[in-house]
PDB file of C-alpha atoms in Angstrom:
ATOM      1  CA  UNK W 268     -36.710  21.647  -8.182  1.00 48.00           C
ATOM      2  CA  UNK W 269     -37.370  25.354  -7.092  1.00 48.00           C
ATOM      3  CA  UNK W 270     -39.520  23.423  -4.107  1.00 50.00           C
ATOM      4  CA  UNK W 271     -36.720  21.091  -3.166  1.00 49.00           C
ATOM      5  CA  UNK W 272     -34.127  23.775  -2.927  1.00 55.00           C
ATOM      6  CA  UNK W 273     -35.813  25.593  -0.318  1.00 56.00           C
ATOM      7  CA  UNK W 274     -36.094  22.159   1.596  1.00 60.00           C
ATOM      8  CA  UNK W 275     -32.215  22.099   1.570  1.00 61.00           C
ATOM      9  CA  UNK W 276     -31.335  24.580   2.367  1.00 62.00           C
ATOM     10  CA  UNK W 277     -33.738  25.071   5.725  1.00 63.00           C
ATOM     11  CA  UNK W 278     -32.351  20.764   6.572  1.00 57.00           C
ATOM     12  CA  UNK W 279     -29.017  21.760   6.351  1.00 59.00           C
ATOM     13  CA  UNK W 280     -29.186  25.047   8.201  1.00 63.00           C
ATOM     14  CA  UNK W 281     -30.913  22.346  10.928  1.00 57.00           C
ATOM     15  CA  UNK W 282     -28.159  20.815  10.942  1.00 56.00           C
ATOM     16  CA  UNK W 283     -25.733  23.678  11.989  1.00 57.00           C
ATOM     17  CA  UNK W 284     -27.656  24.676  15.003  1.00 57.00           C
ATOM     18  CA  UNK W 285     -28.402  21.081  16.048  1.00 55.00           C
ATOM     19  CA  UNK W 286     -26.242  20.928  19.345  1.00 56.00           C
ATOM     20  CA  UNK W 287     -24.836  17.411  17.742  1.00 56.00           C
ATOM     21  CA  UNK W 288     -20.984  15.013  18.818  1.00 57.00           C
ATOM     22  CA  UNK W 289     -20.107  13.731  16.122  1.00 61.00           C
ATOM     23  CA  UNK W 290     -16.135  13.398  17.380  1.00 68.00           C
ATOM     24  CA  UNK W 291     -17.102  12.545  21.193  1.00 71.00           C
ATOM     25  CA  UNK W 292     -14.854   9.823  21.253  1.00 74.00           C
ATOM     26  CA  UNK W 293     -11.492  12.005  20.284  1.00 76.00           C
ATOM     27  CA  UNK W 294     -12.123  14.067  22.749  1.00 75.00           C
ATOM     28  CA  UNK W 295     -12.530  11.535  25.255  1.00 80.00           C
ATOM     29  CA  UNK W 296      -9.496  10.246  24.596  1.00 82.00           C
ATOM     30  CA  UNK W 297      -7.330  13.097  24.826  1.00 81.00           C
ATOM     31  CA  UNK W 298      -9.283  14.281  28.315  1.00 82.00           C
ATOM     32  CA  UNK W 299      -8.790  10.603  29.611  1.00 84.00           C
ATOM     33  CA  UNK W 300      -4.919  11.492  28.425  1.00 84.00           C
ATOM     34  CA  UNK W 301      -5.180  14.386  30.371  1.00 81.00           C
ATOM     35  CA  UNK W 302      -6.197  13.250  33.490  1.00 80.00           C
ATOM     36  CA  UNK W 303      -3.612  10.058  32.657  1.00 81.00           C
ATOM     37  CA  UNK W 304      -0.302  12.582  32.454  1.00 80.00           C
ATOM     38  CA  UNK W 305      -1.622  14.140  35.982  1.00 74.00           C
ATOM     39  CA  UNK W 306      -2.750  11.472  38.075  1.00 73.00           C
ATOM     40  CA  UNK W 307      -1.560   8.087  36.880  1.00 61.00           C
ATOM     41  CA  UNK W 308      -2.648   5.304  34.883  1.00 57.00           C
ATOM     42  CA  UNK W 309      -7.248   5.189  34.980  1.00 50.00           C
ATOM     43  CA  UNK W 310      -8.723   1.864  37.340  1.00 53.00           C
ATOM     44  CA  UNK W 311     -10.868  -0.452  35.835  1.00 50.00           C
ATOM     45  CA  UNK W 312     -13.082   1.484  37.251  1.00 46.00           C
ATOM     46  CA  UNK W 313     -12.964   4.592  35.566  1.00 46.00           C
ATOM     47  CA  UNK W 314     -13.256   3.282  32.465  1.00 48.00           C
ATOM     48  CA  UNK W 315     -16.165   1.772  32.554  1.00 46.00           C
ATOM     49  CA  UNK W 316     -17.733   4.474  33.718  1.00 44.00           C
ATOM     50  CA  UNK W 317     -16.017   6.401  30.515  1.00 46.00           C
ATOM     51  CA  UNK W 318     -19.161   5.158  29.117  1.00 46.00           C
ATOM     52  CA  UNK W 319     -18.649   2.840  25.430  1.00 44.00           C
ATOM     53  CA  UNK W 320     -18.286   5.932  23.484  1.00 44.00           C
ATOM     54  CA  UNK W 321     -14.719   6.531  24.934  1.00 42.00           C
ATOM     55  CA  UNK W 322     -12.898   2.754  23.592  1.00 44.00           C
ATOM     56  CA  UNK W 323     -15.184   3.486  20.582  1.00 46.00           C
ATOM     57  CA  UNK W 324     -12.065   4.796  19.092  1.00 50.00           C
ATOM     58  CA  UNK W 325      -9.529   2.317  17.571  1.00 52.00           C
ATOM     59  CA  UNK W 326      -6.607   4.651  19.581  1.00 59.00           C
ATOM     60  CA  UNK W 327      -8.679   4.435  23.337  1.00 58.00           C
ATOM     61  CA  UNK W 328      -7.963   0.684  22.643  1.00 67.00           C
ATOM     62  CA  UNK W 329      -4.478   1.148  21.888  1.00 77.00           C
ATOM     63  CA  UNK W 330      -3.602   3.278  24.114  1.00 81.00           C
ATOM     64  CA  UNK W 331      -5.452   1.463  27.311  1.00 83.00           C
ATOM     65  CA  UNK W 332      -3.192  -1.499  26.332  1.00 84.00           C
ATOM     66  CA  UNK W 333       0.123   0.264  26.491  1.00 85.00           C
ATOM     67  CA  UNK W 334      -1.069   1.380  29.665  1.00 87.00           C
ATOM     68  CA  UNK W 335      -2.328  -1.907  30.918  1.00 86.00           C
ATOM     69  CA  UNK W 336       1.011  -3.411  29.498  1.00 89.00           C
ATOM     70  CA  UNK W 337       2.913  -0.962  31.505  1.00 87.00           C
ATOM     71  CA  UNK W 338       1.372  -1.517  34.937  1.00 87.00           C
ATOM     72  CA  UNK W 339       1.349  -5.662  34.856  1.00 89.00           C
ATOM     73  CA  UNK W 340       5.242  -5.057  33.781  1.00 88.00           C
ATOM     74  CA  UNK W 341       5.755  -3.106  36.624  1.00 88.00           C
ATOM     75  CA  UNK W 342       3.969  -5.259  39.131  1.00 88.00           C
ATOM     76  CA  UNK W 343       5.728  -7.938  37.613  1.00 88.00           C
ATOM     77  CA  UNK W 344       8.730  -6.576  38.146  1.00 88.00           C
ATOM     78  CA  UNK W 345       7.835  -6.348  41.920  1.00 88.00           C
ATOM     79  CA  UNK W 346       6.741 -10.003  42.465  1.00 91.00           C
ATOM     80  CA  UNK W 347      10.171 -10.932  40.563  1.00 89.00           C
ATOM     81  CA  UNK W 348      11.930  -9.036  43.349  1.00 89.00           C
ATOM     82  CA  UNK W 349       9.988 -10.516  46.798  1.00 91.00           C
ATOM     83  CA  UNK W 350      10.500 -13.797  45.232  1.00 92.00           C
ATOM     84  CA  UNK W 351      14.407 -13.393  45.127  1.00 91.00           C
ATOM     85  CA  UNK W 352      14.310 -11.983  48.826  1.00 91.00           C
ATOM     86  CA  UNK W 353      12.342 -15.571  49.774  1.00 92.00           C
ATOM     87  CA  UNK W 354      14.079 -17.431  48.025  1.00 92.00           C
ATOM     88  CA  UNK W 355      17.873 -15.887  49.657  1.00 92.00           C
ATOM     89  CA  UNK W 356      16.135 -16.209  52.958  1.00 92.00           C
ATOM     90  CA  UNK W 357      15.195 -19.916  52.389  1.00 93.00           C
ATOM     91  CA  UNK W 358      18.676 -20.246  51.058  1.00 91.00           C
ATOM     92  CA  UNK W 359      20.111 -18.928  54.541  1.00 91.00           C
ATOM     93  CA  UNK W 360      17.956 -21.062  56.858  1.00 91.00           C
ATOM     94  CA  UNK W 361      18.742 -24.750  54.866  1.00 91.00           C
ATOM     95  CA  UNK W 362      22.182 -23.877  55.434  1.00 89.00           C
ATOM     96  CA  UNK W 363      21.894 -22.223  59.234  1.00 89.00           C
ATOM     97  CA  UNK W 364      19.850 -25.831  59.789  1.00 89.00           C
ATOM     98  CA  UNK W 365      21.994 -27.849  58.547  1.00 87.00           C
ATOM     99  CA  UNK W 366      24.809 -26.357  60.208  1.00 87.00           C
ATOM    100  CA  UNK W 367      22.752 -26.901  63.324  1.00 87.00           C
ATOM    101  CA  UNK W 368      22.159 -30.669  62.331  1.00 85.00           C
ATOM    102  CA  UNK W 369      25.910 -31.262  62.655  1.00 83.00           C
ATOM    103  CA  UNK W 370      26.713 -29.558  65.606  1.00 79.00           C
ATOM    104  CA  UNK W 371      24.022 -31.295  67.915  1.00 69.00           C
ATOM    105  CA  UNK W 372      24.855 -34.398  69.755  1.00 61.00           C
ATOM    106  CA  UNK W 373      22.219 -35.904  68.535  1.00 56.00           C
ATOM    107  CA  UNK W 374      22.902 -35.918  65.123  1.00 51.00           C
ATOM    108  CA  UNK W 375      26.873 -36.827  65.982  1.00 55.00           C
ATOM    109  CA  UNK W 376      25.331 -40.396  67.512  1.00 52.00           C
ATOM    110  CA  UNK W 377      23.239 -40.983  64.650  1.00 53.00           C
ATOM    111  CA  UNK W 378      25.680 -40.640  61.814  1.00 49.00           C
ATOM    112  CA  UNK W 379      27.224 -43.671  62.609  1.00 50.00           C
ATOM    113  CA  UNK W 380      24.026 -45.641  61.838  1.00 50.00           C
ATOM    114  CA  UNK W 381      23.617 -44.018  58.847  1.00 48.00           C
ATOM    115  CA  UNK W 382      26.525 -44.908  58.015  1.00 48.00           C
ATOM    116  CA  UNK W 383      26.737 -48.485  58.512  1.00 46.00           C
ATOM    117  CA  UNK W 384      23.193 -49.119  56.592  1.00 44.00           C
ATOM    118  CA  UNK W 385      23.383 -51.125  53.517  1.00 46.00           C
ATOM    119  CA  UNK W 386      20.712 -50.890  50.886  1.00 45.00           C
ATOM    120  CA  UNK W 387      21.501 -54.228  49.543  1.00 44.00           C
ATOM    121  CA  UNK W 388      20.966 -56.261  53.176  1.00 47.00           C
ATOM    122  CA  UNK W 389      17.021 -55.073  52.143  1.00 47.00           C
ATOM    123  CA  UNK W 390      17.324 -56.841  48.749  1.00 47.00           C
ATOM    124  CA  UNK W 391      18.649 -60.413  50.572  1.00 50.00           C
ATOM    125  CA  UNK W 392      15.751 -63.055  50.541  1.00 52.00           C
ATOM    126  CA  UNK W 393      14.246 -64.251  54.478  1.00 52.00           C
ATOM    127  CA  UNK W 394      16.231 -67.157  54.900  1.00 50.00           C
ATOM    128  CA  UNK W 395      19.483 -65.221  54.431  1.00 57.00           C
ATOM    129  CA  UNK W 396      18.559 -62.541  56.520  1.00 55.00           C
ATOM    130  CA  UNK W 397      18.004 -65.356  59.276  1.00 53.00           C
ATOM    131  CA  UNK W 398      21.440 -66.948  58.848  1.00 53.00           C
ATOM    132  CA  UNK W 399      22.564 -63.283  58.789  1.00 57.00           C
ATOM    133  CA  UNK W 400      21.106 -62.560  62.128  1.00 57.00           C
ATOM    134  CA  UNK W 401      24.107 -63.398  64.429  1.00 53.00           C
ATOM    135  CA  UNK W 402      26.393 -61.459  62.589  1.00 55.00           C
ATOM    136  CA  UNK W 403      23.661 -58.376  62.432  1.00 56.00           C
ATOM    137  CA  UNK W 404      23.723 -58.583  66.350  1.00 53.00           C
ATOM    138  CA  UNK W 405      26.929 -58.672  66.782  1.00 51.00           C
ATOM    139  CA  UNK W 406      27.497 -55.440  64.247  1.00 52.00           C
ATOM    140  CA  UNK W 407      24.834 -53.517  66.699  1.00 52.00           C
ATOM    141  CA  UNK W 408      26.944 -54.086  69.820  1.00 49.00           C
ATOM    142  CA  UNK W 409      29.837 -53.155  68.567  1.00 50.00           C
ATOM    143  CA  UNK W 410      28.106 -49.715  67.386  1.00 49.00           C
ATOM    144  CA  UNK W 411      26.496 -48.844  70.504  1.00 50.00           C
ATOM    145  CA  UNK W 412      29.009 -49.973  72.340  1.00 51.00           C
ATOM    146  CA  UNK W 413      31.221 -47.415  70.940  1.00 54.00           C
ATOM    147  CA  UNK W 414      28.634 -44.927  72.316  1.00 59.00           C
ATOM    148  CA  UNK W 415      28.312 -46.117  75.810  1.00 65.00           C
ATOM    149  CA  UNK W 416      32.233 -45.749  75.783  1.00 67.00           C
ATOM    150  CA  UNK W 417      32.234 -42.427  75.497  1.00 71.00           C
ATOM    151  CA  UNK W 418      29.603 -41.422  77.544  1.00 82.00           C
ATOM    152  CA  UNK W 419      30.924 -43.620  80.502  1.00 85.00           C
ATOM    153  CA  UNK W 420      34.252 -41.671  79.462  1.00 86.00           C
ATOM    154  CA  UNK W 421      32.429 -38.588  79.530  1.00 87.00           C
ATOM    155  CA  UNK W 422      30.946 -38.773  83.066  1.00 89.00           C
ATOM    156  CA  UNK W 423      34.569 -40.158  84.425  1.00 88.00           C
ATOM    157  CA  UNK W 424      36.230 -36.682  83.405  1.00 89.00           C
ATOM    158  CA  UNK W 425      33.414 -35.289  84.952  1.00 89.00           C
ATOM    159  CA  UNK W 426      33.734 -36.563  88.158  1.00 90.00           C
ATOM    160  CA  UNK W 427      37.437 -36.150  88.220  1.00 89.00           C
ATOM    161  CA  UNK W 428      37.047 -32.749  87.055  1.00 89.00           C
ATOM    162  CA  UNK W 429      34.779 -32.108  90.555  1.00 89.00           C
ATOM    163  CA  UNK W 430      36.429 -34.134  92.787  1.00 88.00           C
ATOM    164  CA  UNK W 431      39.965 -31.954  92.098  1.00 86.00           C
ATOM    165  CA  UNK W 432      38.132 -28.876  92.504  1.00 84.00           C
ATOM    166  CA  UNK W 433      36.672 -30.013  95.980  1.00 85.00           C
ATOM    167  CA  UNK W 434      40.817 -30.977  96.753  1.00 83.00           C
ATOM    168  CA  UNK W 435      41.422 -27.421  95.718  1.00 80.00           C
ATOM    169  CA  UNK W 436      38.835 -25.775  97.318  1.00 74.00           C
ATOM    170  CA  UNK W 437      39.305 -28.113 100.719  1.00 76.00           C
ATOM    171  CA  UNK W 438      43.657 -27.117 100.645  1.00 73.00           C
ATOM    172  CA  UNK W 439      42.541 -23.284 100.450  1.00 68.00           C
ATOM    173  CA  UNK W 440      42.732 -21.098 104.062  1.00 67.00           C
ATOM    174  CA  UNK W 441      39.385 -20.079 105.490  1.00 66.00           C
ATOM    175  CA  UNK W 442      39.273 -16.433 105.748  1.00 73.00           C
ATOM    176  CA  UNK W 443      39.181 -15.706 109.934  1.00 76.00           C
ATOM    177  CA  UNK W 444      36.996 -12.005 110.793  1.00 87.00           C
ATOM    178  CA  UNK W 445      39.723 -10.309 112.539  1.00 92.00           C
ATOM    179  CA  UNK W 446      39.467  -6.179 114.186  1.00 92.00           C
ATOM    180  CA  UNK W 447      42.053  -4.035 114.977  1.00 93.00           C
ATOM    181  CA  UNK W 448      41.647  -2.243 118.699  1.00 94.00           C
ATOM    182  CA  UNK W 449      42.901   0.051 120.152  1.00 95.00           C
ATOM    183  CA  UNK W 450      42.542   0.553 124.110  1.00 95.00           C
ATOM    184  CA  UNK W 451      43.071   3.350 126.346  1.00 95.00           C
ATOM    185  CA  UNK W 452      43.741   2.102 129.888  1.00 95.00           C
ATOM    186  CA  UNK W 453      43.561   4.951 132.418  1.00 94.00           C
ATOM    187  CA  UNK W 454      45.412   4.447 136.232  1.00 94.00           C
ATOM    188  CA  UNK W 455      43.852   5.728 139.624  1.00 91.00           C
ATOM    189  CA  UNK W 456      45.875   8.562 139.899  1.00 90.00           C
ATOM    190  CA  UNK W 457      49.646  10.067 138.940  1.00 89.00           C
ATOM    191  CA  UNK W 458      51.392   8.021 141.405  1.00 90.00           C
ATOM    192  CA  UNK W 459      50.692   4.566 139.625  1.00 90.00           C
ATOM    193  CA  UNK W 460      53.469   3.171 137.802  1.00 92.00           C
ATOM    194  CA  UNK W 461      52.641   2.820 134.476  1.00 93.00           C
ATOM    195  CA  UNK W 462      54.906   0.044 133.585  1.00 93.00           C
ATOM    196  CA  UNK W 463      53.728  -2.054 135.642  1.00 94.00           C
ATOM    197  CA  UNK W 464      50.579  -1.027 134.780  1.00 93.00           C
ATOM    198  CA  UNK W 465      51.284  -2.287 130.963  1.00 94.00           C
ATOM    199  CA  UNK W 466      53.197  -5.357 132.262  1.00 94.00           C
ATOM    200  CA  UNK W 467      49.778  -5.670 133.493  1.00 94.00           C
ATOM    201  CA  UNK W 468      47.765  -5.362 130.234  1.00 94.00           C
ATOM    202  CA  UNK W 469      50.144  -7.616 128.639  1.00 95.00           C
ATOM    203  CA  UNK W 470      50.008 -10.669 130.629  1.00 94.00           C
ATOM    204  CA  UNK W 471      46.689 -10.828 129.825  1.00 94.00           C
ATOM    205  CA  UNK W 472      47.034 -13.863 127.489  1.00 93.00           C
ATOM    206  CA  UNK W 473      44.076 -15.685 124.921  1.00 91.00           C
ATOM    207  CA  UNK W 474      43.623 -17.836 121.889  1.00 91.00           C
ATOM    208  CA  UNK W 475      43.554 -15.619 119.475  1.00 90.00           C
ATOM    209  CA  UNK W 476      44.806 -12.638 120.872  1.00 94.00           C
ATOM    210  CA  UNK W 477      48.444 -10.445 119.981  1.00 94.00           C
ATOM    211  CA  UNK W 478      48.997  -7.274 121.724  1.00 94.00           C
ATOM    212  CA  UNK W 479      50.897  -4.312 119.829  1.00 93.00           C
ATOM    213  CA  UNK W 480      52.548  -1.222 120.329  1.00 93.00           C
ATOM    214  CA  UNK W 481      51.792   1.494 123.349  1.00 93.00           C
ATOM    215  CA  UNK W 482      52.463   4.619 124.366  1.00 94.00           C
ATOM    216  CA  UNK W 483      51.371   7.019 127.475  1.00 94.00           C
ATOM    217  CA  UNK W 484      49.325   9.949 126.725  1.00 93.00           C
ATOM    218  CA  UNK W 485      48.921  13.201 129.608  1.00 93.00           C
ATOM    219  CA  UNK W 486      45.558  13.954 130.273  1.00 89.00           C
ATOM    220  CA  UNK W 487      45.803  16.376 132.964  1.00 86.00           C
ATOM    221  CA  UNK W 488      46.963  17.015 136.380  1.00 87.00           C
ATOM    222  CA  UNK W 489      50.317  14.706 135.901  1.00 88.00           C
ATOM    223  CA  UNK W 490      48.313  11.635 135.248  1.00 91.00           C
ATOM    224  CA  UNK W 491      48.730   9.736 132.183  1.00 93.00           C
ATOM    225  CA  UNK W 492      46.679   6.738 130.353  1.00 94.00           C
ATOM    226  CA  UNK W 493      47.663   3.382 128.856  1.00 94.00           C
ATOM    227  CA  UNK W 494      47.379   3.528 124.443  1.00 95.00           C
ATOM    228  CA  UNK W 495      47.793   0.234 123.232  1.00 95.00           C
ATOM    229  CA  UNK W 496      47.207  -1.485 120.503  1.00 95.00           C
ATOM    230  CA  UNK W 497      46.057  -5.344 120.115  1.00 95.00           C
ATOM    231  CA  UNK W 498      44.359  -7.371 117.040  1.00 94.00           C
ATOM    232  CA  UNK W 499      41.944 -10.399 118.282  1.00 94.00           C
ATOM    233  CA  UNK W 500      39.496 -12.811 116.610  1.00 92.00           C
ATOM    234  CA  UNK W 501      36.564 -11.929 116.134  1.00 89.00           C
ATOM    235  CA  UNK W 502      35.242 -15.633 116.679  1.00 89.00           C
ATOM    236  CA  UNK W 503      37.600 -16.478 119.897  1.00 90.00           C
ATOM    237  CA  UNK W 504      37.929 -12.908 121.294  1.00 91.00           C
ATOM    238  CA  UNK W 505      35.426 -10.328 122.177  1.00 89.00           C
ATOM    239  CA  UNK W 506      35.619  -6.726 123.537  1.00 90.00           C
ATOM    240  CA  UNK W 507      33.651  -7.372 126.825  1.00 91.00           C
ATOM    241  CA  UNK W 508      35.896 -10.304 127.320  1.00 91.00           C
ATOM    242  CA  UNK W 509      38.879  -8.379 126.871  1.00 91.00           C
ATOM    243  CA  UNK W 510      38.219  -5.634 128.665  1.00 92.00           C
ATOM    244  CA  UNK W 511      36.730  -7.721 132.010  1.00 92.00           C
ATOM    245  CA  UNK W 512      39.980  -9.263 132.146  1.00 93.00           C
ATOM    246  CA  UNK W 513      41.965  -6.383 132.012  1.00 94.00           C
ATOM    247  CA  UNK W 514      39.705  -4.854 134.738  1.00 92.00           C
ATOM    248  CA  UNK W 515      40.858  -7.297 136.533  1.00 92.00           C
ATOM    249  CA  UNK W 516      43.905  -5.819 138.156  1.00 93.00           C
ATOM    250  CA  UNK W 517      42.267  -3.277 140.363  1.00 91.00           C
ATOM    251  CA  UNK W 518      45.490  -2.019 141.920  1.00 91.00           C
ATOM    252  CA  UNK W 519      46.746  -0.687 139.015  1.00 90.00           C
ATOM    253  CA  UNK W 520      43.461  -0.019 136.206  1.00 93.00           C
ATOM    254  CA  UNK W 521      40.810   2.327 136.850  1.00 93.00           C
ATOM    255  CA  UNK W 522      38.968   1.654 134.166  1.00 93.00           C
ATOM    256  CA  UNK W 523      39.492   0.574 129.866  1.00 94.00           C
ATOM    257  CA  UNK W 524      37.610   1.991 127.094  1.00 94.00           C
ATOM    258  CA  UNK W 525      37.524   1.287 123.233  1.00 93.00           C
ATOM    259  CA  UNK W 526      39.430   4.663 121.513  1.00 92.00           C
ATOM    260  CA  UNK W 527      39.353   2.499 117.779  1.00 93.00           C
ATOM    261  CA  UNK W 528      38.245  -0.086 116.349  1.00 93.00           C
ATOM    262  CA  UNK W 529      39.018  -1.729 112.583  1.00 93.00           C
ATOM    263  CA  UNK W 530      37.612  -4.592 110.904  1.00 89.00           C
ATOM    264  CA  UNK W 531      40.880  -6.294 109.153  1.00 82.00           C
TER     265      UNK W 531
END
């Protein structure tokens, strides 16, 4: 007995000084919770790297399940939101497609055909089909005849509008390009009869020429020149022709100059 007591005492002292970690899973669990609070839930790879000691405790398994369930709920809610958005988008597309189909001319053309289809006609025997072939042909002719009449009416209305537009455009008077010209007509000297000179100028009559007002403007040394206004049609009367006709009166006219030229 005396020899066993020293042995027990030695064993106890040895265990006290031995570095054995009996409660390691508790410390691992506390460390995991701390990092989850700091950085969020731990991924699967981090759980596997923690080793079997981390999941050996019951509290560690419970907290991992709670964390995983919470993440799945969040993911489920986000997926529900995406599904609702997709359903709304599909509903809008279906509504828009139905509106486009109703407004399209092809749908209007085929709509009467679908209304006259009878399901009982498909169940008729071949003998009755042969007997009622003429009635079916008459119905088809009437059905498509209405569409042809509508097309002819539309073509007729379009042609009538084009004809009216052409007539209206033909009745509209065409624009005539005109110009306003101010001429300076100079005499030979101060003894030239300016009244006779103006009469000579106004005697020039051309198609598209209209004479306007006039006045005498002093030049110097008792000489005065004649300033006269006229309006010409550009396609009929040119400035060269006008000057040539006025300078034909050589006894009174020395020269003709264009003082102003404006388009009307």
